[in-house]
Short mmCIF file of C-alpha atoms and ligand atoms in Angstrom, two decimals:
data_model
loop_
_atom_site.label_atom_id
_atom_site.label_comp_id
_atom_site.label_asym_id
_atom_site.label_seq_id
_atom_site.Cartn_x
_atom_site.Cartn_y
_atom_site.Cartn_z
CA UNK I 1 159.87 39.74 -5.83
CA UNK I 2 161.00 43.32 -5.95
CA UNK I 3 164.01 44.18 -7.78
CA UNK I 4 162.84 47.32 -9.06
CA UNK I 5 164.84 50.74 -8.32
CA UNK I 6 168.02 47.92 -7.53
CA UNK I 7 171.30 47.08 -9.46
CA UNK I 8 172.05 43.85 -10.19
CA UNK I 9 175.90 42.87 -9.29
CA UNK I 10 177.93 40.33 -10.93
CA UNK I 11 181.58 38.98 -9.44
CA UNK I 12 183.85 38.98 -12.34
CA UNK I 13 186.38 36.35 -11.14
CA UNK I 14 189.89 35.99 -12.74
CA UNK I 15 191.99 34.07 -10.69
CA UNK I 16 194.23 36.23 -8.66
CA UNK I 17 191.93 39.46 -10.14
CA UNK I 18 191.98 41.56 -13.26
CA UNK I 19 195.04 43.97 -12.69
CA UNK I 20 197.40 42.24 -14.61
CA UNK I 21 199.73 41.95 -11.40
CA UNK I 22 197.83 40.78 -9.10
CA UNK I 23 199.16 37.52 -8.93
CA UNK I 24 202.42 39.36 -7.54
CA UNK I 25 200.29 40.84 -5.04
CA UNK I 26 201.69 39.83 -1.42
CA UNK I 27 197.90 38.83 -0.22
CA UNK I 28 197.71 36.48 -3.66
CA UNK I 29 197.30 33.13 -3.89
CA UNK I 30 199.67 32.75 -6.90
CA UNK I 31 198.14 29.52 -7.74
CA UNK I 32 194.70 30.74 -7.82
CA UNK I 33 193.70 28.99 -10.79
CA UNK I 34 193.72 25.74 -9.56
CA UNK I 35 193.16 26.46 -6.02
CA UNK I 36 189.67 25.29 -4.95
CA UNK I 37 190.07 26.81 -1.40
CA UNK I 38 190.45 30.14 -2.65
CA UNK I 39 187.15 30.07 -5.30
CA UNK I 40 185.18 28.37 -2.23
CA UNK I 41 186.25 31.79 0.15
CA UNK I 42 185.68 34.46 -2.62
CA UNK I 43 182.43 32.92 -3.98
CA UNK I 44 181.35 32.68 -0.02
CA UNK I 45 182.07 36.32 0.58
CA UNK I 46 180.23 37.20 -2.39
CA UNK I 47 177.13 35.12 -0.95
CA UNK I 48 177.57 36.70 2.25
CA UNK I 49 177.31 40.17 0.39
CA UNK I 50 174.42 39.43 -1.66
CA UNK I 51 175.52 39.30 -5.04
CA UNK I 52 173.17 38.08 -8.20
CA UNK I 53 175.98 35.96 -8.99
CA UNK I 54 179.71 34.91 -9.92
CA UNK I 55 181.08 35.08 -13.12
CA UNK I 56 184.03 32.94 -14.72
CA UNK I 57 185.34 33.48 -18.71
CA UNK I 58 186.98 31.33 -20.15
CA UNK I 59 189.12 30.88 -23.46
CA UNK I 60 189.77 27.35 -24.90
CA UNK I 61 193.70 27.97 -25.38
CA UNK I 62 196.90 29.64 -23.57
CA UNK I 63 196.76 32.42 -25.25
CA UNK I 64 199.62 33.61 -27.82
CA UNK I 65 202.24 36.27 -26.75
CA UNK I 66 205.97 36.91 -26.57
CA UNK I 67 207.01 34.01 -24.40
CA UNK I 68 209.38 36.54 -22.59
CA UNK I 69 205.87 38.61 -21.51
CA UNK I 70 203.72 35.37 -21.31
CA UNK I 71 205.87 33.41 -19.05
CA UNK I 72 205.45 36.42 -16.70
CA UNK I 73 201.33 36.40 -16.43
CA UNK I 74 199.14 34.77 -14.73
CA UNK I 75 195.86 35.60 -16.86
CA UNK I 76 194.35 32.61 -19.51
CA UNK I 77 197.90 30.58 -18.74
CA UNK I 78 196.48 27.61 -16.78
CA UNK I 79 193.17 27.06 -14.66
CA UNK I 80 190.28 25.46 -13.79
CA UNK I 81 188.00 24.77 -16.74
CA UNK I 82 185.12 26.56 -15.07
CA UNK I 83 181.72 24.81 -15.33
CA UNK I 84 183.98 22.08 -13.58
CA UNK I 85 184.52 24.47 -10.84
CA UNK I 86 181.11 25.75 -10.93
CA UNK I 87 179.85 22.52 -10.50
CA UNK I 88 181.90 22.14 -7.17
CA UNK I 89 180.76 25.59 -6.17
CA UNK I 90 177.27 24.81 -6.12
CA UNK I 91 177.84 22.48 -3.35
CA UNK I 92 179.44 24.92 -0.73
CA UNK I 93 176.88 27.94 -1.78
CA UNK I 94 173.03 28.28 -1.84
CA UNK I 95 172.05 31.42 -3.37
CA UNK I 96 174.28 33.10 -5.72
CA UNK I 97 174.32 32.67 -9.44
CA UNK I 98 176.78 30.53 -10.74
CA UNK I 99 177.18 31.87 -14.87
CA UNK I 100 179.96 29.93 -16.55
CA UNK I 101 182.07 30.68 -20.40
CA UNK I 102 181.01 28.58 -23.22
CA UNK I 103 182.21 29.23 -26.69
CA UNK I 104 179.40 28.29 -29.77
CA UNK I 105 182.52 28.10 -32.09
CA UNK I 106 184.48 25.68 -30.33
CA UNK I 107 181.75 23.29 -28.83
CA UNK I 108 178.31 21.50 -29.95
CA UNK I 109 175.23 22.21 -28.85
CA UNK I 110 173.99 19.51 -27.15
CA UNK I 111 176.89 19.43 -25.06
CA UNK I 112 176.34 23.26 -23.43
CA UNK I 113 172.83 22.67 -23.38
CA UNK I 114 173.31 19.52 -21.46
CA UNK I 115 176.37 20.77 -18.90
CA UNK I 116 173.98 23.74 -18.16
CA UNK I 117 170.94 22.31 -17.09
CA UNK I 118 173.05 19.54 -15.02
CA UNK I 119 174.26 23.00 -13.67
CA UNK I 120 171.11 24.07 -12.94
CA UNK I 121 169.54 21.43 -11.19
CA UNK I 122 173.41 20.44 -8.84
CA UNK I 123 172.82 24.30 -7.72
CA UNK I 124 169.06 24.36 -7.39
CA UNK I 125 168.33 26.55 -10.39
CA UNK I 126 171.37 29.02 -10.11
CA UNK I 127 173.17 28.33 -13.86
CA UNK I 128 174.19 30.73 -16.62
CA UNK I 129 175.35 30.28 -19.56
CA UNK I 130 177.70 33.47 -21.05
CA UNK I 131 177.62 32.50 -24.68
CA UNK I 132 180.42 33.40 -26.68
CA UNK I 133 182.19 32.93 -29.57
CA UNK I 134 185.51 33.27 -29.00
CA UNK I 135 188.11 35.67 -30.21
CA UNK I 136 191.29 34.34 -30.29
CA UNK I 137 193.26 32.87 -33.07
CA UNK I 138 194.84 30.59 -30.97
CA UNK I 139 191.88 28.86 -30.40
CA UNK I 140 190.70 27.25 -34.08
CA UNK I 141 194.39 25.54 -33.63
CA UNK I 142 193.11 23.41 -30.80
CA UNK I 143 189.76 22.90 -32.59
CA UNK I 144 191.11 21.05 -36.49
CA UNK I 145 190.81 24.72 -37.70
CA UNK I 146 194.15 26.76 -39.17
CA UNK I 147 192.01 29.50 -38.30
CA UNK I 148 189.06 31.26 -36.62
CA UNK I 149 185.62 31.41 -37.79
CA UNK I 150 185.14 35.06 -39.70
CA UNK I 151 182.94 37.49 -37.64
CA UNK I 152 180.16 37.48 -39.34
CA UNK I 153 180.40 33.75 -39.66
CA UNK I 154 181.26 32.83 -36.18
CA UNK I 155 177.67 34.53 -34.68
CA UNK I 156 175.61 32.88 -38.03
CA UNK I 157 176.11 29.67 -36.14
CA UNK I 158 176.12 31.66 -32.93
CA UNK I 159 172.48 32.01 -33.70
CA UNK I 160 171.60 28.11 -34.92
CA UNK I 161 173.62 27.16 -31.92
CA UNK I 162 171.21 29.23 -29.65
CA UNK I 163 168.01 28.14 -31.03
CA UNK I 164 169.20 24.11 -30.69
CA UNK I 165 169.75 24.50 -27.11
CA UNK I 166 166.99 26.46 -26.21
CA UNK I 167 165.09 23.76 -27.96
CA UNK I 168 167.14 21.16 -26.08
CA UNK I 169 165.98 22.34 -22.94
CA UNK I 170 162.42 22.46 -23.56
CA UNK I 171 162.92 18.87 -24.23
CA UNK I 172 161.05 17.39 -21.18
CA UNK I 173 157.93 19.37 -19.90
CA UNK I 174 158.07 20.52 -16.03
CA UNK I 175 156.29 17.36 -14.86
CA UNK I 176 157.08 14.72 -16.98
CA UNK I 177 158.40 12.28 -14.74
CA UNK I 178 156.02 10.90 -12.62
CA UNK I 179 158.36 8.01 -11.61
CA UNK I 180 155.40 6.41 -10.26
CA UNK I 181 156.83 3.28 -8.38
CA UNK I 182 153.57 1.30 -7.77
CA UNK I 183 152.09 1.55 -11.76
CA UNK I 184 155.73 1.20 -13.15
CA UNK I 185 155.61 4.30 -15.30
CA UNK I 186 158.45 6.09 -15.06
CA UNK I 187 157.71 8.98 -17.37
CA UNK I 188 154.79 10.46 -19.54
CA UNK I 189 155.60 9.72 -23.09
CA UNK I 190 153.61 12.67 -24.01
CA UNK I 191 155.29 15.24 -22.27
CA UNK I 192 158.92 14.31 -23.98
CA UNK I 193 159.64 16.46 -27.16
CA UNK I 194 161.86 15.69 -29.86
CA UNK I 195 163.70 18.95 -31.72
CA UNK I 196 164.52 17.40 -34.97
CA UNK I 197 166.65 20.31 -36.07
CA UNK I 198 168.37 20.03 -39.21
CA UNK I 199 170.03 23.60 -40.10
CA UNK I 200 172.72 24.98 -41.83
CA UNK I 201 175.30 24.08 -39.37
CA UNK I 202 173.71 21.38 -36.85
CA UNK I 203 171.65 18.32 -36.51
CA UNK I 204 169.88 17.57 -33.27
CA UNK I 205 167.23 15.06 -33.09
CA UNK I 206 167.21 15.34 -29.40
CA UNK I 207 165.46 15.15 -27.18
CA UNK I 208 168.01 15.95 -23.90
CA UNK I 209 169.04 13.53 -21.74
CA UNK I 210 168.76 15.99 -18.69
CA UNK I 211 164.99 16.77 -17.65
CA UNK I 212 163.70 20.43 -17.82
CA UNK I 213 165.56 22.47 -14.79
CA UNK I 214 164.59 24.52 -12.04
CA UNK I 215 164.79 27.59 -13.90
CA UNK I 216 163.03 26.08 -17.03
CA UNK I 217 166.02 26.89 -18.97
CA UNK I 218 169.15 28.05 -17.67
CA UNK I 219 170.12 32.33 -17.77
CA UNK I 220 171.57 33.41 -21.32
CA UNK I 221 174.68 35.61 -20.79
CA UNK I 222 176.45 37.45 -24.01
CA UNK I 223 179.51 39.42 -23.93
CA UNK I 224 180.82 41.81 -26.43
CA UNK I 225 179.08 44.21 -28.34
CA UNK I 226 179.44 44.31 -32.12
CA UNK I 227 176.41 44.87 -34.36
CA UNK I 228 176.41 40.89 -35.04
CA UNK I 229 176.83 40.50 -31.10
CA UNK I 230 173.71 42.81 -30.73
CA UNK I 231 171.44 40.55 -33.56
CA UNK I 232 172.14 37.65 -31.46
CA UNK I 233 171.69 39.61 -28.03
CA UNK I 234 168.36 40.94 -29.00
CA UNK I 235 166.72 37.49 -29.68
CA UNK I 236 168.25 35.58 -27.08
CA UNK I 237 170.42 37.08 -24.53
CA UNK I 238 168.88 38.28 -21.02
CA UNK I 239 172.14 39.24 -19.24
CA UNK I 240 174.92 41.58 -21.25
CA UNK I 241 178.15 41.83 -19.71
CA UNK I 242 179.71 44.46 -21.61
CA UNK I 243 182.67 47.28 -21.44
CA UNK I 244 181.77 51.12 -22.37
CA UNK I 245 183.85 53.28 -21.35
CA UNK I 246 181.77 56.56 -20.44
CA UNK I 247 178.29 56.92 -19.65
CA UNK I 248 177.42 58.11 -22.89
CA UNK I 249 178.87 54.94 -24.70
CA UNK I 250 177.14 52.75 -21.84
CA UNK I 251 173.21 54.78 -22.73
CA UNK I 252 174.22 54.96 -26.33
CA UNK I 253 174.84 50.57 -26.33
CA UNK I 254 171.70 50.46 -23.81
CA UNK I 255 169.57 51.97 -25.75
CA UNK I 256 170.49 50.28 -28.98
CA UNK I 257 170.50 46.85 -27.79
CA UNK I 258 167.30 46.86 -25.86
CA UNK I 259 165.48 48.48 -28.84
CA UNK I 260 166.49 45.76 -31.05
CA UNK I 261 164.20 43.37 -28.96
CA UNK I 262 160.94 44.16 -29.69
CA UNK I 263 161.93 42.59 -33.53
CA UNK I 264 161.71 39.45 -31.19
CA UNK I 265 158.45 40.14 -29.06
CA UNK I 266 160.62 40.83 -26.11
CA UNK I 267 160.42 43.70 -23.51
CA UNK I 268 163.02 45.51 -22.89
CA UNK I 269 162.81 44.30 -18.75
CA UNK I 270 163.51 40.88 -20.41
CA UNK I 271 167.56 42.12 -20.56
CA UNK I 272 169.72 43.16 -17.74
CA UNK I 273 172.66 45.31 -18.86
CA UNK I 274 175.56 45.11 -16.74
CA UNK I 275 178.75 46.45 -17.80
CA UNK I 276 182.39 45.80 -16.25
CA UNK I 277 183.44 48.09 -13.41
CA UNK I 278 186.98 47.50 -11.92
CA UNK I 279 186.65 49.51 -8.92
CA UNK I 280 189.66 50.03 -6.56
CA UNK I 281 188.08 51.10 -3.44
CA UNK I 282 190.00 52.90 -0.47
CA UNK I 283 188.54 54.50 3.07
CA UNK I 284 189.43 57.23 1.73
CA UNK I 285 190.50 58.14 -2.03
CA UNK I 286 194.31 58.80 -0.85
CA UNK I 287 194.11 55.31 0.24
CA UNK I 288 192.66 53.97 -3.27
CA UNK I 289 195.42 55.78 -4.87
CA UNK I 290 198.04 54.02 -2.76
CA UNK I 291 196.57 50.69 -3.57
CA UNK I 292 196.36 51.20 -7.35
CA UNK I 293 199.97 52.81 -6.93
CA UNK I 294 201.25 49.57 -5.16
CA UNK I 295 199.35 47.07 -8.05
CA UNK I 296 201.28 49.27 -10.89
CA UNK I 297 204.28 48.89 -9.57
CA UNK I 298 204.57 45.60 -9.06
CA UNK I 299 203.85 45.28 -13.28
CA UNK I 300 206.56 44.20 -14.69
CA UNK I 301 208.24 46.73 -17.70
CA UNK I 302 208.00 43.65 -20.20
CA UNK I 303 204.24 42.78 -19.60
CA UNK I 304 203.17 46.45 -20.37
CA UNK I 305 205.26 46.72 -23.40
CA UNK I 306 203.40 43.27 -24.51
CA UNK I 307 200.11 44.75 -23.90
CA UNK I 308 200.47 48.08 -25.19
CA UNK I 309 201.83 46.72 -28.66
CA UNK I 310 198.38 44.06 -28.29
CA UNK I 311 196.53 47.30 -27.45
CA UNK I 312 197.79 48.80 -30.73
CA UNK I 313 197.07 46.21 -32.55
CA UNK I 314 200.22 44.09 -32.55
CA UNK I 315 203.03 46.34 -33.75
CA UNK I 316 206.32 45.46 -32.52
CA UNK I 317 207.53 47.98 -30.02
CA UNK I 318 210.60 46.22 -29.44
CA UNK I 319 212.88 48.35 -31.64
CA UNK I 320 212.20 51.47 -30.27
CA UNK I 321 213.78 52.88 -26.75
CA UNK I 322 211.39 52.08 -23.85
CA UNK I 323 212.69 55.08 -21.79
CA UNK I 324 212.40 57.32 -24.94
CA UNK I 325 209.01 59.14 -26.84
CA UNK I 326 206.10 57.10 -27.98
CA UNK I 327 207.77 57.05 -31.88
CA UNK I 328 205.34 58.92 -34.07
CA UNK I 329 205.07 56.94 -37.31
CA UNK I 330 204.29 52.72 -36.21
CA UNK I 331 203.73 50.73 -38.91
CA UNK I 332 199.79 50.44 -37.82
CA UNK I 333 196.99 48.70 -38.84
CA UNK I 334 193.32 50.93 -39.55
CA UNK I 335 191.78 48.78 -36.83
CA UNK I 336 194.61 50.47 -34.30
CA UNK I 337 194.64 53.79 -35.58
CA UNK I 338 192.28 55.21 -33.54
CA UNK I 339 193.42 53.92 -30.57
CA UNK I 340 196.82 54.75 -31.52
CA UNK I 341 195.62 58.53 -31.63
CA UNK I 342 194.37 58.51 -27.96
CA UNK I 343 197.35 56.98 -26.65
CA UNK I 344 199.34 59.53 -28.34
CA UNK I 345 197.27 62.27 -27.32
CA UNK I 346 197.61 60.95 -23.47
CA UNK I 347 201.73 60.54 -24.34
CA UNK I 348 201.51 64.17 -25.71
CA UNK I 349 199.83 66.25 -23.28
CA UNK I 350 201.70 64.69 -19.97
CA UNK I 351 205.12 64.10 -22.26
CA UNK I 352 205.20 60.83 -20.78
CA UNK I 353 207.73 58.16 -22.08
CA UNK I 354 207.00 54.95 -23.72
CA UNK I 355 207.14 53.06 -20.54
CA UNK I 356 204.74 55.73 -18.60
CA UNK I 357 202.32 54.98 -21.35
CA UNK I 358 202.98 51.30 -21.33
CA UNK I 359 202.01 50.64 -17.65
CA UNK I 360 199.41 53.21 -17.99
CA UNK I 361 197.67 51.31 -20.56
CA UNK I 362 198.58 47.90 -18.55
CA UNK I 363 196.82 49.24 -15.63
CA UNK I 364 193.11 49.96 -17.10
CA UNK I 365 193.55 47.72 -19.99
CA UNK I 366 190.57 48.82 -21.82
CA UNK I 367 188.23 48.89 -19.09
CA UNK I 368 185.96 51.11 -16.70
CA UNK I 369 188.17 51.69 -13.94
CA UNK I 370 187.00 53.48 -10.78
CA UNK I 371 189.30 54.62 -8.12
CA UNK I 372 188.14 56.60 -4.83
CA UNK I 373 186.63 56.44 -1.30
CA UNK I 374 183.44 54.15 -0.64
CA UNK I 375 181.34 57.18 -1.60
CA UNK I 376 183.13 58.32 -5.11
CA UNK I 377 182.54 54.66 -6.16
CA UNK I 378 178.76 54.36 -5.32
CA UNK I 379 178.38 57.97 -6.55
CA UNK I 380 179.85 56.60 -9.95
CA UNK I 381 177.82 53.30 -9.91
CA UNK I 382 174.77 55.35 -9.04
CA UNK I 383 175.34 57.64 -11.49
CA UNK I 384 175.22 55.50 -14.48
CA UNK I 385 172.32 53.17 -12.91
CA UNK I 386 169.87 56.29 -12.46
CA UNK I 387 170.77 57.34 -15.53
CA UNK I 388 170.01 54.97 -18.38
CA UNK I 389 173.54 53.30 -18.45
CA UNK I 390 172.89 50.04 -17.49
CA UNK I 391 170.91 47.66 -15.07
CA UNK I 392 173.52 46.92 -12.44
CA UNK I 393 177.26 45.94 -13.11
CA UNK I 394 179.73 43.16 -13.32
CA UNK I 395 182.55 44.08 -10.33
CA UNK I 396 186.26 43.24 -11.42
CA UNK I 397 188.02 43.36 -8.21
CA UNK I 398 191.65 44.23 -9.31
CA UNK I 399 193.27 41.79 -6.89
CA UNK I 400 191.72 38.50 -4.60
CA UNK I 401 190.96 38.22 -2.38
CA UNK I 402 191.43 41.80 -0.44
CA UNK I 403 190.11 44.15 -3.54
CA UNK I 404 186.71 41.54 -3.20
CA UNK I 405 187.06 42.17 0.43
CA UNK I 406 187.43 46.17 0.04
CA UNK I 407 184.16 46.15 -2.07
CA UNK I 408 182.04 43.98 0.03
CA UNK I 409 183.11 45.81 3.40
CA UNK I 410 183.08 49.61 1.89
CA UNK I 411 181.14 49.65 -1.45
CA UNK I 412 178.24 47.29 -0.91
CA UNK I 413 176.83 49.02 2.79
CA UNK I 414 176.88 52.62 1.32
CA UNK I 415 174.79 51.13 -1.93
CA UNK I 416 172.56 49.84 0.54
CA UNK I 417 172.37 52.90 2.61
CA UNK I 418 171.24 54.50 -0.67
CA UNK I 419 168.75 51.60 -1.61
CA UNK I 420 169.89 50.69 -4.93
CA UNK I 421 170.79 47.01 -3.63
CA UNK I 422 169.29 44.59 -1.39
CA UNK I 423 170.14 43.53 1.86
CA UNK I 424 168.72 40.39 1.70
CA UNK I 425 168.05 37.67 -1.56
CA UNK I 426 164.40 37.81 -2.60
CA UNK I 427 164.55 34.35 -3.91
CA UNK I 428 166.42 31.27 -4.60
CA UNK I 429 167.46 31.15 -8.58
CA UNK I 430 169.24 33.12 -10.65
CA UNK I 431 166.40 34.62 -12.39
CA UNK I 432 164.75 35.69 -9.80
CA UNK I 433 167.59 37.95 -8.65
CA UNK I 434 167.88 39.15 -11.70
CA UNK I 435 164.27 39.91 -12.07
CA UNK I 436 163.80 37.35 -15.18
CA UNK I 437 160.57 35.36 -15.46
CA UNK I 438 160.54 31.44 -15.61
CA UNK I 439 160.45 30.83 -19.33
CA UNK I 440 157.75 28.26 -20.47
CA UNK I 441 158.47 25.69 -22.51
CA UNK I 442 157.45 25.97 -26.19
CA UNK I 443 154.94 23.05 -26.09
CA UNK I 444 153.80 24.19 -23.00
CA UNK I 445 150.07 25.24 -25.02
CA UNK I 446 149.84 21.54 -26.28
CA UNK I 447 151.02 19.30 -23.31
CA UNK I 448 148.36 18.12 -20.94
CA UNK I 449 149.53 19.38 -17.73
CA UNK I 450 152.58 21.87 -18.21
CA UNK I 451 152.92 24.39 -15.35
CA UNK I 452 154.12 26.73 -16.96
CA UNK I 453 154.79 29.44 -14.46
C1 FMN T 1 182.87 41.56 -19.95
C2 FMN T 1 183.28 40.68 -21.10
C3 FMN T 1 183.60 39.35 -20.86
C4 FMN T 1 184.01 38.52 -21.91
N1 FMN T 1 184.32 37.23 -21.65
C5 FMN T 1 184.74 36.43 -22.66
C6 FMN T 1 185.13 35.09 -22.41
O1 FMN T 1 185.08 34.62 -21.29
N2 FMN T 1 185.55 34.34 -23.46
C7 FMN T 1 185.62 34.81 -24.73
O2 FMN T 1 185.99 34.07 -25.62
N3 FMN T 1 185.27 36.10 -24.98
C8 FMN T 1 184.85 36.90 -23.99
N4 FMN T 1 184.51 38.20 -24.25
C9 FMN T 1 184.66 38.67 -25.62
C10 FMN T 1 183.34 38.79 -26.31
O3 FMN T 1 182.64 37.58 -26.34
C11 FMN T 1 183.54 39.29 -27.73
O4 FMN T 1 184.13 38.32 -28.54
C12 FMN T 1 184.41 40.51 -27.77
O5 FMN T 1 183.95 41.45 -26.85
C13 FMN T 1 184.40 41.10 -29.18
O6 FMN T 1 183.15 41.63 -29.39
P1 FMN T 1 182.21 41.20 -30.59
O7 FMN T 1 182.23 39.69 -30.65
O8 FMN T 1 180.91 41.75 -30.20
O9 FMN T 1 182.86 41.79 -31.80
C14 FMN T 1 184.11 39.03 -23.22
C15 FMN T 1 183.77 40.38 -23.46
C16 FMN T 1 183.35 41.19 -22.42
C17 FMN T 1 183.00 42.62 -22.73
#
């Protein structure tokens, strides 16, 4: 297959997209969450434009905030749990990657290890796992816990949690079943492996109940990008979804995390790196700017306040005037002071009110946005693929379906006219889009007959 000199593309899916008013969008489908005939047409256009795969996050709560903000969003409120809807997906597609959320904190092992290769053999070897381990407090209450797992902690088990189901899925090698009718042997007893793991936080006899999958084991995902994050990432992780914010911070993480993998006997190739892009995409960039003008104003003054006191890490802005100055002296956290500084900064140079700030800060919400004509956003994309930033990118369209629909029609022909993405798939599962080679099982040296590929 050749994937070389090509980015790899991910569709980030939130329901109605990631601005956080799209679901007041006039083209919306306000109940995107739970509407199955809106996944099945954005997934399909994805197909159609060739993309390595869909992605879906997921957090295992409705997530804690002023109910007078919360009860006016539509992001982590209610939806699909989504290796459900994955699972659905894979009937109505036959190419794209299908990568699904799955916290380590909140689930076991042998469950994700067994709901991904299912996954993987429904779609025909298109599953991914994006392992995380969750961030929110409001999680550990659903999980017996009166709080979360501490950092360090949380990817400790991260790790263990890893290593069981990798081990899970070598469980069965590639031709074990022989389900050989006439001499009544069903499967080869030597070519079934028990794990036995017994570690600090799990025990797994094993062996899965799901034979070894089309892709031997299903993609590894990770999002984040904390030193721990990275430790993890470097021994298991071959797809990074993560969210610099310049090019610099994008080859600063890319070189750090791919250097880390050689501790594991990993090449670097073994890892994609694709960070988030939220692209707004006009014909022209007057036309982008009128589309991210209409999304901003349909955000309503309470949500932004909501998100730029989460953005500075929690500090009640109620008190102060919204029309008035960004007040100088919040009772802050360290964690927020930085940030606090660049918001201030911004405030300062454009003397922009609270509420300017506010659904300025609502609008990008700490994440690579890029606004322009067809050719400003593949010069940008191009830009930081040529140039050590990354390995292809993870598309946010701000609103769904039409900002999917503006990227598909505009963006993806002109990276094509350039060559840095295909016009056609190469091959049928998710690793070989990506570029990833078929992992062999761990006993594939000792088993009889293992083709391991
Ligand atoms: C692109 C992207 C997608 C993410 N998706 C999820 C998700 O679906 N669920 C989740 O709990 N955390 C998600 N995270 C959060 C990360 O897993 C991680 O907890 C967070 O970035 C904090 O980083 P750290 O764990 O490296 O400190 C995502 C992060 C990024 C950058």
């Amino acid at each position: 297959m050749s994937t070389k000199g090509q980015m790899r593309l991910g569709a980030f899916f939130n329901p109605t997209g990631h601005h956080v008013a799209s679901w007041r969008h006039p083209d919306a489908q306000a109940d995107a969450g739970i509407n199955f005939k809106h996944y099945v047409e954005i997934t399909q256009t994805a197909e159609r434009a060739k993309f390595d795969l869909v992605f879906l996050a997921d957090n295992v709560c409705v997530r804690d905030a002023r109910m007078e903000a919360l009860s006016r969003s539509a992001q982590y409120i209610a939806n699909f749990e989504p290796l459900t809807l994955l699972a659905a997906l894979s009937a109505v597609t036959s190419r794209i990657g299908l990568v699904a959320t799955a916290s380590t904190s909140y689930n076991e092992p042998f469950h994700v290890a067994r709901k991904f290769a299912s996954l993987d053999h429904l779609s025909g070897g298109r599953a991914g796992w994006n392992l995380v381990t969750s961030g929110m407090a409001a999680e550990a209450y659903n999980f017996n816990r009166d709080a979360h797992y501490e950092h360090g902690e949380r990817y400790e088990r991260a790790r263990e949690f890893a290593q069981v189901v990798v081990g899970l899925w070598d469980s069965w090698d590639d031709d074990a079943f022989q389900r050989d009718k006439t001499a009544g042997i069903f499967f080869d007893p030597d070519k079934l492996h028990r794990l036995d793991h017994k570690g600090e936080n799990f025990s797994v006899r094993g062996p899965l109940n799901v034979p070894r999958t089309p892709q031997g084991r299903p993609v590894i995902v990770q999002a984040g990008g904390s030193d721990d994050m990275i430790a993890v990432a470097a021994e298991f992780a071959e797809v990074i979804f993560c969210a610099p914010l310049t090019l610099e911070q994008a080859q600063t993480f890319y070189r750090k995390i791919k250097g880390r993998m050689a501790e594991h006997g990993r090449p670097p190739d073994a890892m994609k790196i694709m960070p988030g892009l939220s692209a707004i995409v006009g014909r022209t960039a007057a036309e982008a700017n009128e589309k991210y003008e209409h999304l901003q104003s349909l955000i309503h003054p309470v949500v932004a306040r909501e998100i730029l006191s989460t953005v500075l890490g929690g500090v009640d802005l109620t008190p102060y005037p919204f029309d008035g100055p960004l007040p100088e002296n919040l009772p802050m956290s360290n964690a927020s002071r930085s940030t606090f500084d660049n918001v201030r900064d911004m405030a300062r140079k454009e003397n922009l009110t609270m509420r300017q700030v506010a659904m300025r800060v609502a609008g990008a919400r700490a994440k690579s946005v890029v606004r322009g004509s067809p050719q400003q956003v593949a010069d940008h994309m191009e830009e930081w693929f040529r140039n050590g930033g990354c390995d292809g990118f993870n598309i946010m369209p701000p609103h769904l379906p039409g900002g999917l629909d503006d990227f598909v029609t505009l963006v993806i022909p002109e990276l094509q006219r350039r060559g840095v993405f295909r016009t056609e798939y190469e091959g049928c599962t998710l690793r070989e889009h990506l570029g990833l080679a078929r992992p062999p099982s761990r006993y594939a040296k000792s088993a009889t007959s293992v083709a391991a590929e």
